[in-house]
Short mmCIF file of C-alpha atoms and ligand atoms in Angstrom, two decimals:
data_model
loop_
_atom_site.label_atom_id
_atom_site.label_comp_id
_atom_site.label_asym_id
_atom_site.label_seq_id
_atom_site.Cartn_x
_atom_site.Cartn_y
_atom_site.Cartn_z
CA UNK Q 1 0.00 0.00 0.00
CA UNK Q 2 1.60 3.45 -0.85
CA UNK Q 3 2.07 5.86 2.36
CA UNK Q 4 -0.37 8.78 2.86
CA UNK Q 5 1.21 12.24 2.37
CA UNK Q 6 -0.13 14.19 5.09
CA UNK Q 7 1.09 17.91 4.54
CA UNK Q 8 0.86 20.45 7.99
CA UNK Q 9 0.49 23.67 6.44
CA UNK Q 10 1.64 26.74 8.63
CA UNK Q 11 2.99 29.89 9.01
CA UNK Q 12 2.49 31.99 12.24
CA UNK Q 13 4.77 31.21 15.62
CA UNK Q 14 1.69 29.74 18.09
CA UNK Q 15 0.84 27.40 14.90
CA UNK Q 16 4.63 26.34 14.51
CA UNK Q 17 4.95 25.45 18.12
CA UNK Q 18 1.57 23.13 18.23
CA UNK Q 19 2.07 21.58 14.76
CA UNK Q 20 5.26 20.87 15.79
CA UNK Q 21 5.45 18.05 17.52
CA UNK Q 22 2.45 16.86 15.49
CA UNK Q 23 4.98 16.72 12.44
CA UNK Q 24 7.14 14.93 14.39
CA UNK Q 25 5.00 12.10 15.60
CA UNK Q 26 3.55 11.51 11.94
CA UNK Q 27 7.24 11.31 11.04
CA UNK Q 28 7.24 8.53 13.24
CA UNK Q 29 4.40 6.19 11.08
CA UNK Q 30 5.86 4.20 8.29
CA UNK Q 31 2.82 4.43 7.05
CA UNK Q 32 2.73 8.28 6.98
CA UNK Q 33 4.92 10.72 4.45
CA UNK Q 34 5.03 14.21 6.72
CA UNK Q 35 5.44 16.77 4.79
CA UNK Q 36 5.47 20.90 5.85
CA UNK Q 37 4.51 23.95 3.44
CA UNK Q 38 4.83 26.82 5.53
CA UNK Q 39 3.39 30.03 4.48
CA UNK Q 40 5.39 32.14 6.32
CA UNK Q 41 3.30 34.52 7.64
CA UNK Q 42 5.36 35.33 10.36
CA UNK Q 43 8.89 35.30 9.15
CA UNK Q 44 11.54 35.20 12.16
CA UNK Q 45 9.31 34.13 14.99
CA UNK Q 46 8.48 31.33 12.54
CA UNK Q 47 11.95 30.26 11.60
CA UNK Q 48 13.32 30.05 15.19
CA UNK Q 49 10.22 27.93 16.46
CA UNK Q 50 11.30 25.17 12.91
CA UNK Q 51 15.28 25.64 14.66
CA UNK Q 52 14.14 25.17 17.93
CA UNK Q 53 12.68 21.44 16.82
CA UNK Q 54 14.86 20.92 14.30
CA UNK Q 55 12.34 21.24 11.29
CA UNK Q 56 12.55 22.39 8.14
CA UNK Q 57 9.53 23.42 5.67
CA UNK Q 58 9.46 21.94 2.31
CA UNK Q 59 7.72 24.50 0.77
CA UNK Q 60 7.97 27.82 2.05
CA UNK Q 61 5.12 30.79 0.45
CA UNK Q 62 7.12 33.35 2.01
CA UNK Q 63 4.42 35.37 1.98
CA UNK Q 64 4.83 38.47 5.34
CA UNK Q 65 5.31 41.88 4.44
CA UNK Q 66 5.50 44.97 7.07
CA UNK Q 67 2.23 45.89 8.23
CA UNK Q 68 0.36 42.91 6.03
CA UNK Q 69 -2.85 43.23 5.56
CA UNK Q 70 -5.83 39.99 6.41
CA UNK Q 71 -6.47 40.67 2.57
CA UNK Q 72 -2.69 40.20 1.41
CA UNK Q 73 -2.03 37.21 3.69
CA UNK Q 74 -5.32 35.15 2.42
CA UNK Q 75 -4.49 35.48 -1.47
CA UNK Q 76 -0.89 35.16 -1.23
CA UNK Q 77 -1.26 31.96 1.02
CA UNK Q 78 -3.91 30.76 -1.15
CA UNK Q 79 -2.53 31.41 -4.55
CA UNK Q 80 0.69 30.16 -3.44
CA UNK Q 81 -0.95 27.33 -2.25
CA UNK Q 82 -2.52 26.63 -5.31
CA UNK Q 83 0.81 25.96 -7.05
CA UNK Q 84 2.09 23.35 -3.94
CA UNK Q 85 -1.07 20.96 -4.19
CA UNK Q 86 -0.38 20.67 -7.52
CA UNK Q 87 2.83 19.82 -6.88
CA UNK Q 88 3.11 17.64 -3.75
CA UNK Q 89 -0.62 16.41 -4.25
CA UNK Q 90 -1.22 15.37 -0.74
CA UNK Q 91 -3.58 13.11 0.61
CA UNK Q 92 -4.90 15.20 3.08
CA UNK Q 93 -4.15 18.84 4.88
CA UNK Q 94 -3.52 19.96 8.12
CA UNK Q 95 -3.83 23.19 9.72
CA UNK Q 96 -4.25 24.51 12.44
CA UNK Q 97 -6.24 26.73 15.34
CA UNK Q 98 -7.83 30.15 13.75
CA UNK Q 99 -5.05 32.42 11.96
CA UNK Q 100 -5.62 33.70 8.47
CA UNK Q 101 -2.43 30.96 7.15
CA UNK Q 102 -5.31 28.45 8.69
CA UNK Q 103 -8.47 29.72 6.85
CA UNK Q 104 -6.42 30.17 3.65
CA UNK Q 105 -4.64 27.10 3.80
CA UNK Q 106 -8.22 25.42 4.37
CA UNK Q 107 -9.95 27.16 1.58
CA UNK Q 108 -6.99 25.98 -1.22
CA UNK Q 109 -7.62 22.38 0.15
CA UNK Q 110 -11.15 22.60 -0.34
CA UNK Q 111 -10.26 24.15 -4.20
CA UNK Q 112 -8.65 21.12 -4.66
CA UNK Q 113 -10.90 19.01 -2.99
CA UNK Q 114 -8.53 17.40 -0.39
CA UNK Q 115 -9.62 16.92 2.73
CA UNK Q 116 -8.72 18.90 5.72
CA UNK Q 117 -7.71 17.98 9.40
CA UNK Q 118 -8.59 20.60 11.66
CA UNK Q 119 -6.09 20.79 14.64
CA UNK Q 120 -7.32 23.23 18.06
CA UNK Q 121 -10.78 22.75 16.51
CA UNK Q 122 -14.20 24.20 18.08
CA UNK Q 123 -12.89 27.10 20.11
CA UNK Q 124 -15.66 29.69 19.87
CA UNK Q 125 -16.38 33.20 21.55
CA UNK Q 126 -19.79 33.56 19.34
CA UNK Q 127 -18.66 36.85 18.36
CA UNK Q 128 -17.28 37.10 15.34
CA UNK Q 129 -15.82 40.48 16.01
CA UNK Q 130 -13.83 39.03 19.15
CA UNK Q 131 -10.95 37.93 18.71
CA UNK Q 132 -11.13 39.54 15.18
CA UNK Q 133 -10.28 37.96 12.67
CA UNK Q 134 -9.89 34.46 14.21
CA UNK Q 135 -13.89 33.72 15.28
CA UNK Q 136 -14.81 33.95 11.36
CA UNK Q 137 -11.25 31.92 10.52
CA UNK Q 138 -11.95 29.42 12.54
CA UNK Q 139 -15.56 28.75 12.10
CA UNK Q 140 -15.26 29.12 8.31
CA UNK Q 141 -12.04 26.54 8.39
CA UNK Q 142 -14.29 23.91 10.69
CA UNK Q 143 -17.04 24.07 7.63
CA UNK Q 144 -14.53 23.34 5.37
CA UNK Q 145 -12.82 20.53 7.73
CA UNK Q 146 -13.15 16.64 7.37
CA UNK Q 147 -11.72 15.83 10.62
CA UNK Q 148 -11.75 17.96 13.76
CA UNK Q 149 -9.43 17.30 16.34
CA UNK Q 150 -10.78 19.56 19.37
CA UNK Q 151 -8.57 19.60 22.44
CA UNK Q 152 -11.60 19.86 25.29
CA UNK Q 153 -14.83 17.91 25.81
CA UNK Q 154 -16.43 21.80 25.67
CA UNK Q 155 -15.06 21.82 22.10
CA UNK Q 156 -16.83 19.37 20.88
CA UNK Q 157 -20.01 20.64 21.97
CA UNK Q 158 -19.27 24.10 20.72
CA UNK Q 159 -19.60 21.88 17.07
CA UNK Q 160 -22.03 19.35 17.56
CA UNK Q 161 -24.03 22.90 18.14
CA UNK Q 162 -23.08 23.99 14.31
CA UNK Q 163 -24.13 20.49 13.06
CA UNK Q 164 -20.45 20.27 11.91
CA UNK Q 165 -19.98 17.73 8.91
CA UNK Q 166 -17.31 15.13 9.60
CA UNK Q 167 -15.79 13.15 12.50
CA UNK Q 168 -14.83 14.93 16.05
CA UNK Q 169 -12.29 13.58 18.16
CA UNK Q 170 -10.96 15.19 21.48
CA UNK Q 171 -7.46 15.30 21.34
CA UNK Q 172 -6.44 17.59 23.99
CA UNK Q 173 -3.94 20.50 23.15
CA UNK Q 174 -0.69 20.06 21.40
CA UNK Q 175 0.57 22.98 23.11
CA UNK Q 176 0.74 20.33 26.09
CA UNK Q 177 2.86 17.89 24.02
CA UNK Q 178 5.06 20.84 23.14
CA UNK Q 179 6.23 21.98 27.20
CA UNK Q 180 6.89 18.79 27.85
CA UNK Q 181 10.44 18.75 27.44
CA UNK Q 182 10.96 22.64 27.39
CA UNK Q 183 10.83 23.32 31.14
CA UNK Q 184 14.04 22.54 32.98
CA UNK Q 185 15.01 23.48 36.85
CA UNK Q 186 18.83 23.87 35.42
CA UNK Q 187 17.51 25.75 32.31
CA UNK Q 188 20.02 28.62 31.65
CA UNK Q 189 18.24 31.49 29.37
CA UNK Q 190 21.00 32.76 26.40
CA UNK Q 191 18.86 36.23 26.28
CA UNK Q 192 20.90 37.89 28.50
CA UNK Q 193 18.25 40.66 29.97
CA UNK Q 194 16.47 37.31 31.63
CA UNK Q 195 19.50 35.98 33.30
CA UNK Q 196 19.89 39.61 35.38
CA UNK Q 197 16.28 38.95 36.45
CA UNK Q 198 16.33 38.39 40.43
CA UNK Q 199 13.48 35.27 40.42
CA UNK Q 200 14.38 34.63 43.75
CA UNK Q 201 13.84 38.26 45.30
CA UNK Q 202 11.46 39.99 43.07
CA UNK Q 203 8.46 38.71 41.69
CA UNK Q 204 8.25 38.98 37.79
CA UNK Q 205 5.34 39.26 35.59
CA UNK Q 206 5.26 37.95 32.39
CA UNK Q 207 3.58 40.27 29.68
CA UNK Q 208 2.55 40.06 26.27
CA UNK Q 209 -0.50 41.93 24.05
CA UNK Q 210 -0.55 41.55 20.59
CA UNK Q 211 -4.10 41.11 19.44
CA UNK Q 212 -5.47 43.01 16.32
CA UNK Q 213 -9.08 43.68 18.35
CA UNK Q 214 -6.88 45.31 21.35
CA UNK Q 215 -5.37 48.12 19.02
CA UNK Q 216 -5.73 51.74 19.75
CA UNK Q 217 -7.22 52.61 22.94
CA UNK Q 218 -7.79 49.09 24.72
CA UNK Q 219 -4.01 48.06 24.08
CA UNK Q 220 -3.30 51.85 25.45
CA UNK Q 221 -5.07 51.01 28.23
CA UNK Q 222 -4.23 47.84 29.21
CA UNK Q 223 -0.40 49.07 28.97
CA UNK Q 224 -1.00 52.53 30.88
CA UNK Q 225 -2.28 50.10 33.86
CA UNK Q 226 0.64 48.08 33.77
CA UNK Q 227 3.10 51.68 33.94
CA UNK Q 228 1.00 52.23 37.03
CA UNK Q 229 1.24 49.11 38.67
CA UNK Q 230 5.32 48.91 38.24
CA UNK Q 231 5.41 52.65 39.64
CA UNK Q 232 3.27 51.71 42.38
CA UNK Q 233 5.45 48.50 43.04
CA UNK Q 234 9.05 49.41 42.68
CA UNK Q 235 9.80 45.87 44.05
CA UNK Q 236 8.33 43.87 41.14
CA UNK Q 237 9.89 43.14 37.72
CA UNK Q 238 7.86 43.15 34.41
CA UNK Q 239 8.84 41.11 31.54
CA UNK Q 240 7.68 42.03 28.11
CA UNK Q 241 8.69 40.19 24.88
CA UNK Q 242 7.62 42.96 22.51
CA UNK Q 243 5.44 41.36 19.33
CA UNK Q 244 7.01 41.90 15.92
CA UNK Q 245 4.02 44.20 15.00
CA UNK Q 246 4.57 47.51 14.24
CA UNK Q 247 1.53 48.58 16.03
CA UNK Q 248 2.45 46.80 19.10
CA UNK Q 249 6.10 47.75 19.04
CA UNK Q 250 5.42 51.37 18.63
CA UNK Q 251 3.00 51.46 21.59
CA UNK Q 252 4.82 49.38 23.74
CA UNK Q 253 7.59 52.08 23.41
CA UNK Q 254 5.48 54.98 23.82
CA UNK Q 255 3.67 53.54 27.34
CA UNK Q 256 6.21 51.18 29.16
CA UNK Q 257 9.54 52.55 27.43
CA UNK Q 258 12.73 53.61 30.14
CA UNK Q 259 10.73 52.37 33.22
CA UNK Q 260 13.69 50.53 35.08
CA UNK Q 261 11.28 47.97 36.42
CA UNK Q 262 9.68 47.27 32.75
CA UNK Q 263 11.80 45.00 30.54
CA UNK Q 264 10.57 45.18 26.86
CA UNK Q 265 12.73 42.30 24.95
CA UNK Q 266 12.46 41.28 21.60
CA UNK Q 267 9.93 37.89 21.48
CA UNK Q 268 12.41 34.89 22.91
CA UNK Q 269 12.07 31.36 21.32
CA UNK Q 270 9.52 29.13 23.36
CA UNK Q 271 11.88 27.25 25.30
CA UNK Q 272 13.20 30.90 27.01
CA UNK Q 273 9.30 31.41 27.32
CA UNK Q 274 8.54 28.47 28.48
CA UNK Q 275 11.44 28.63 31.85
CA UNK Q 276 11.00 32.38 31.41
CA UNK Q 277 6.87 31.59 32.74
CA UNK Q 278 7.97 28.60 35.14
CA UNK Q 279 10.05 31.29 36.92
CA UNK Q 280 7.84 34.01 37.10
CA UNK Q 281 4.89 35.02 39.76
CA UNK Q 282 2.09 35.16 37.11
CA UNK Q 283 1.51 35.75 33.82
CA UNK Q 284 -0.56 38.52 32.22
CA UNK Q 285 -1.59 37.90 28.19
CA UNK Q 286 -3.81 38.59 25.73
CA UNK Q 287 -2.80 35.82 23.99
CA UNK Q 288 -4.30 32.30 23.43
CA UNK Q 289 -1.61 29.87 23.62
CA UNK Q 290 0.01 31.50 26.87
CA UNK Q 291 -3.58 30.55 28.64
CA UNK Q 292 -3.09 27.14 27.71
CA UNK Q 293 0.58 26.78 28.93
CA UNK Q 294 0.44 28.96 32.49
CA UNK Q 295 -2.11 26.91 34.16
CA UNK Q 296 -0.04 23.59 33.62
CA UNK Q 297 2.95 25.90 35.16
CA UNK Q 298 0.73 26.75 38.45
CA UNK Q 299 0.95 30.39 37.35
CA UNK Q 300 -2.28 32.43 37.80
CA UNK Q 301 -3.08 34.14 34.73
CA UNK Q 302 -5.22 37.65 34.03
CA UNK Q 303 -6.39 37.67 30.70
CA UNK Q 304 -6.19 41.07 28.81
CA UNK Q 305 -9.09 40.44 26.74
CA UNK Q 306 -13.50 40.75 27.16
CA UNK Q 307 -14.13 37.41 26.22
CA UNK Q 308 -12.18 34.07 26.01
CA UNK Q 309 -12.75 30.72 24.05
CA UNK Q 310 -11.13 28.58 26.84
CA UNK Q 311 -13.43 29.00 29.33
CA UNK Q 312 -11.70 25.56 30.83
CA UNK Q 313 -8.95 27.29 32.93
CA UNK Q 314 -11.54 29.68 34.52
CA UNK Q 315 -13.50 27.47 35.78
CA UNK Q 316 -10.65 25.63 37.07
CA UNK Q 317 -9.77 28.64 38.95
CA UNK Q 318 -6.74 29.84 37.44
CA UNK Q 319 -7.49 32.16 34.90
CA UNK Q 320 -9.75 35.51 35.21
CA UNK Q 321 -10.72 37.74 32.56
CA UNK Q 322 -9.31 40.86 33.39
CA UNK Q 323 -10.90 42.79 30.46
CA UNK Q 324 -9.19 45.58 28.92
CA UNK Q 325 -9.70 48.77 31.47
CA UNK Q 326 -7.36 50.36 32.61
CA UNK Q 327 -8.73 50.88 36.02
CA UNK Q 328 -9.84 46.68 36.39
CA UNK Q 329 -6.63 45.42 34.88
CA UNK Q 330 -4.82 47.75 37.83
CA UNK Q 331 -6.95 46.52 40.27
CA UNK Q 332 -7.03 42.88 39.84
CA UNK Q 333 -3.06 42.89 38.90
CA UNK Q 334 -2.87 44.51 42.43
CA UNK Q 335 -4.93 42.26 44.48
CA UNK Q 336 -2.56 39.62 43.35
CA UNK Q 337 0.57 41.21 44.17
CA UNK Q 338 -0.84 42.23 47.27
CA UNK Q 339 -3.39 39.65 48.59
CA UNK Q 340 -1.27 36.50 49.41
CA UNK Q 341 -4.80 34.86 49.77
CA UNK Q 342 -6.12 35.26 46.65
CA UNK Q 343 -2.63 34.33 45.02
CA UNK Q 344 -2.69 31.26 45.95
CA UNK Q 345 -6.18 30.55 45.29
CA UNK Q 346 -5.13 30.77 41.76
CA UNK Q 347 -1.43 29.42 41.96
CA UNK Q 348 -2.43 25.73 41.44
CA UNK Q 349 -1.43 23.36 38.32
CA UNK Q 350 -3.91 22.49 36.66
CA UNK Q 351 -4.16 20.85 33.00
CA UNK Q 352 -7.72 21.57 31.48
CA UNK Q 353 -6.02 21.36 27.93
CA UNK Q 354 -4.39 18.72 27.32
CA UNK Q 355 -2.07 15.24 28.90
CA UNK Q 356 0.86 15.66 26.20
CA UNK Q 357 -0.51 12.89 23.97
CA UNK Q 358 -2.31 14.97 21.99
CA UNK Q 359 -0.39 14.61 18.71
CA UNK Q 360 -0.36 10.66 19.01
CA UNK Q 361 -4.22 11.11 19.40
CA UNK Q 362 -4.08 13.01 16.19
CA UNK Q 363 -1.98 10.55 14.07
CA UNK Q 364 -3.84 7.76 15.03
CA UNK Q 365 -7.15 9.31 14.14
CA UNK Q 366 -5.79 10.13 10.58
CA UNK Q 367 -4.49 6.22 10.51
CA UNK Q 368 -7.91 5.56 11.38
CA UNK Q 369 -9.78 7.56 8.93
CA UNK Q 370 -7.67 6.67 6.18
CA UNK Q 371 -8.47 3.12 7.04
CA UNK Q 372 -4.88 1.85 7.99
CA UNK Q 373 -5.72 0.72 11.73
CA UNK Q 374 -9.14 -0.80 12.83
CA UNK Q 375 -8.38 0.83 16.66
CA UNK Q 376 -10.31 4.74 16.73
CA UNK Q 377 -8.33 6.82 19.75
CA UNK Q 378 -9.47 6.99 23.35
CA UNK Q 379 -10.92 10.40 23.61
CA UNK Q 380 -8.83 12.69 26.12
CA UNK Q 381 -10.75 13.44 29.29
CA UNK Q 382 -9.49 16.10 31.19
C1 UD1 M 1 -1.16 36.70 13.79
C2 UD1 M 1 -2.54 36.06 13.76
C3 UD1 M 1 -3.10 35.95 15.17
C4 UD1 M 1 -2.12 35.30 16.12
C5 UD1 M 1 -0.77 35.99 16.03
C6 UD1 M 1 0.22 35.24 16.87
C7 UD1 M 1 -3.92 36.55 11.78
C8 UD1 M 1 -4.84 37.49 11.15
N1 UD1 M 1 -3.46 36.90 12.98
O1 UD1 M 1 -1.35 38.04 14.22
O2 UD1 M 1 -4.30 35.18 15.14
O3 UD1 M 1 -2.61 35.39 17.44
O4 UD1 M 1 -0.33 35.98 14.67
O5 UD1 M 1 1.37 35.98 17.11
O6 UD1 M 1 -3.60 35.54 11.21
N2 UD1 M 1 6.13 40.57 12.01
C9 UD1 M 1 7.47 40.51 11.74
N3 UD1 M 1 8.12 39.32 11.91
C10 UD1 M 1 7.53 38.20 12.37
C11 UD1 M 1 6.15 38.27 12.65
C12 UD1 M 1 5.47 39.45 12.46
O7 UD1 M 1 8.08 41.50 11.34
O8 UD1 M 1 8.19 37.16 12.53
C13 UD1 M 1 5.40 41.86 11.82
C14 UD1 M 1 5.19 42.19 10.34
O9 UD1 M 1 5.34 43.57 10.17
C15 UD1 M 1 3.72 41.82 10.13
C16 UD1 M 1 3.13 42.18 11.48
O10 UD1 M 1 4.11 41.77 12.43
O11 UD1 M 1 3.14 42.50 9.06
C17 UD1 M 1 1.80 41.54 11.82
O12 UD1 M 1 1.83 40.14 11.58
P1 UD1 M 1 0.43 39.37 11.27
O13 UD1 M 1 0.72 37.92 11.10
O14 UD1 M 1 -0.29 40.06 10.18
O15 UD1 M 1 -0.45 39.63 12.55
P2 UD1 M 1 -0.25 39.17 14.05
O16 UD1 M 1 -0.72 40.28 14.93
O17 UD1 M 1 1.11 38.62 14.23
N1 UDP M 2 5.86 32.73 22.78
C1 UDP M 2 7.22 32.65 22.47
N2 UDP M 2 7.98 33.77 22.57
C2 UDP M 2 7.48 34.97 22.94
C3 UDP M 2 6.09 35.05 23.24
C4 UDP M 2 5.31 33.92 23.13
O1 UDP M 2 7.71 31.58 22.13
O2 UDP M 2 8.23 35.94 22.99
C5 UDP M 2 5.04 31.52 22.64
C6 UDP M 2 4.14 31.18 23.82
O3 UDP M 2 4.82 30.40 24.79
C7 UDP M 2 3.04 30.40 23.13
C8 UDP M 2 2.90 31.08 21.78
O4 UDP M 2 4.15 31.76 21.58
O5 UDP M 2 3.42 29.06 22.91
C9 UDP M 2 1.76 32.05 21.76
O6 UDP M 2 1.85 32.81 20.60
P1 UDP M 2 1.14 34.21 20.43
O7 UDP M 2 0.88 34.81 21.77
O8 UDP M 2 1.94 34.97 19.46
O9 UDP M 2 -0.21 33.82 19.69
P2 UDP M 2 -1.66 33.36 20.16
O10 UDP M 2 -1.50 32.16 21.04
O11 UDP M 2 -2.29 34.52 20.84
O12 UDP M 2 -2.34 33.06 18.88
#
């Protein structure tokens, strides 16, 4: 029998770092031929997640320019995807989660009439303006999907509510598989500016806000509490890997720049995030993937955002919506660093998203569907 190509098509950094241990384990089938186009919609925080596992893409769209637009990255990725199915002719595609490399990606399969394996599938907010674009991404890519591989039980139900076509399997996260060799007591960062952090003495909080629908005012905001809260506590250390954006960069700069307690880095590879966020004393984010990997660190996380599609670590107590005023984002930051009470009421590991077998979950279900093994996976339960 001839081997199924299975190509992982991505392009951003959080897709890199959950796809890739997913390429890896299909590497491992001799039944499987794993093959990566990336579309390189992130350029350098792409390239040193594929160095940090040792990948390498075998197509590559190439696709980022400065200040890209959702309209430039969706026809370049899908006209330049047009050109690799004909090449490679896979069997089936994989993307992942809700960025516009996923919906493109999707939407060329579907062209072509290959079906699709959606990884992170079923994460919804129900508001399709929030997170913008990634609601309407990742709805649109789950219509076009064949397979869904949804990390959570909650998931699921979010499609069986859509009347998704296709099979759903819960996989857990393969953000899960990723930390599992990443986080090291003897870890030793190489970015210099994180080995001068005092962990021991100070307590540092990890930063980052990126999001397109936190632009303008709310990411002003959000960052004009944080100045506050570092002036108001002289004794606490704030850690900021600054976004590639231009957007971001520039108001990052403008709010938090030559605060001596503010450190505003250049974005580190994930294995410095990962020890960077074991170290720290809790973790405040507007992004999605940081949600996922805090609570299996025991780090309480405030979440810079109105709404959130993984509603799993909140009820498990160690995430809170902190929204994006200035005033509540101060004043919830503060009753952590000051209430040791309600610190550790939310300093507890938890692991809502996933066991770390996530991507073996995922192979077997495409071995499954494919027909080459008679044994469906065991559904991960939380
Ligand atoms: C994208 C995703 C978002 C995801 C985020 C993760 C879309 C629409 N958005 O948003 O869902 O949460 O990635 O980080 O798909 N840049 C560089 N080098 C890089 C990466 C980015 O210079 O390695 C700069 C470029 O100027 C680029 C800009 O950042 O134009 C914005 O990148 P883009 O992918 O459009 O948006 P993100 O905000 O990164
Ligand atoms: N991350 C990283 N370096 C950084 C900031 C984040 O490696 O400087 C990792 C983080 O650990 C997580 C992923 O990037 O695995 C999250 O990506 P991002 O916040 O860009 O996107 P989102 O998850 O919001 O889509």
């Amino acid at each position: 029998m001839s081997k199924l190509k299975i190509m992982s098509v991505f392009g951003t950094r959080p897709e890199a770092i959950k796809m890739a241990p997913l390429v890896q384990e299909l590497a491992k089938h001799p039944e499987i031929e794993s093959i990566c186009c990336l579309t390189g919609q992130h350029r350098e925080m792409l390239d040193s997640v594929m160095e940090i596992f040792n990948l390498k893409g075998d197509y590559d769209l190439d696709i980022m320019e400065k200040s890209q637009t959702l309209s430039t990255i969706t026809t370049k990725t899908l006209l330049g995807m047009d050109r690799v199915i004909d090449t490679a002719k896979p069997d089936m595609i994989l993307v992942h989660g809700d960025t516009s490399t996923t919906f493109a990606g999707a939407l060329a399969a579907f062209y072509h009439q290959i079906p699709v394996g959606h990884v992170e599938a079923g994460l919804r907010t129900w508001d399709k303006y929030s997170p913008f674009p990634e609601e309407i991404n990742r709805t649109l890519t789950g219509d076009i999907a064949t397979l869904h591989f949804a990390p959570t039980i909650a998931n699921r139900e979010n499609l069986l509510r859509e009347s998704i076509q296709g099979e759903i399997f819960i996989t857990g996260n393969t953000a899960i598989d990723s930390m599992k060799y990443s986080v090291r007591d003897d870890y030793r960062f190489h970015t210099e500016a994180l080995n001068e952090l005092d962990f021991k003495n100070r307590r540092v909080i990890v930063l980052t806000c990126h999001r397109r629908e936190n632009y303008g005012k709310p990411m002003e905001d959000i960052l004009s509490a944080i100045r506050e809260l570092t002036l108001a506590h002289p004794e606490i250390d704030v850690v900021y890997p600054v976004h590639l954006s231009p957007v971001v960069r520039e108001c990052a700069g403008r709010i938090l720049g030559g605060l001596k307690n503010v450190h505003l880095i250049d974005p580190v590879d994930v294995q410095e995030m990962h020890n960077l966020m074991a170290r720290s004393y809790m973790v405040m984010t507007d992004s999605g993937g940081l949600q996922e990997e805090a609570p299996a660190l025991g780090k309480p996380v405030l979440v810079l955002r109105r709404e959130t599609e993984r509603p799993e670590a909140i009820g498990a107590g160690t995430v809170k919506l902190a929204g994006v005023e200035k005033e509540t984002v101060y004043a919830m930051a503060s009753e952590l660093l000051e209430s040791e009470e309600a610190y550790h009421k939310m300093a507890k590991a938890v692991n809502p998203y996933g066991d770390g077998n996530a991507c073996p979950r995922i192979a077997q279900a495409i071995l499954w569907h494919f027909g080459r093994t008679a044994e469906r996976p065991a559904d991960f339960m939380a």
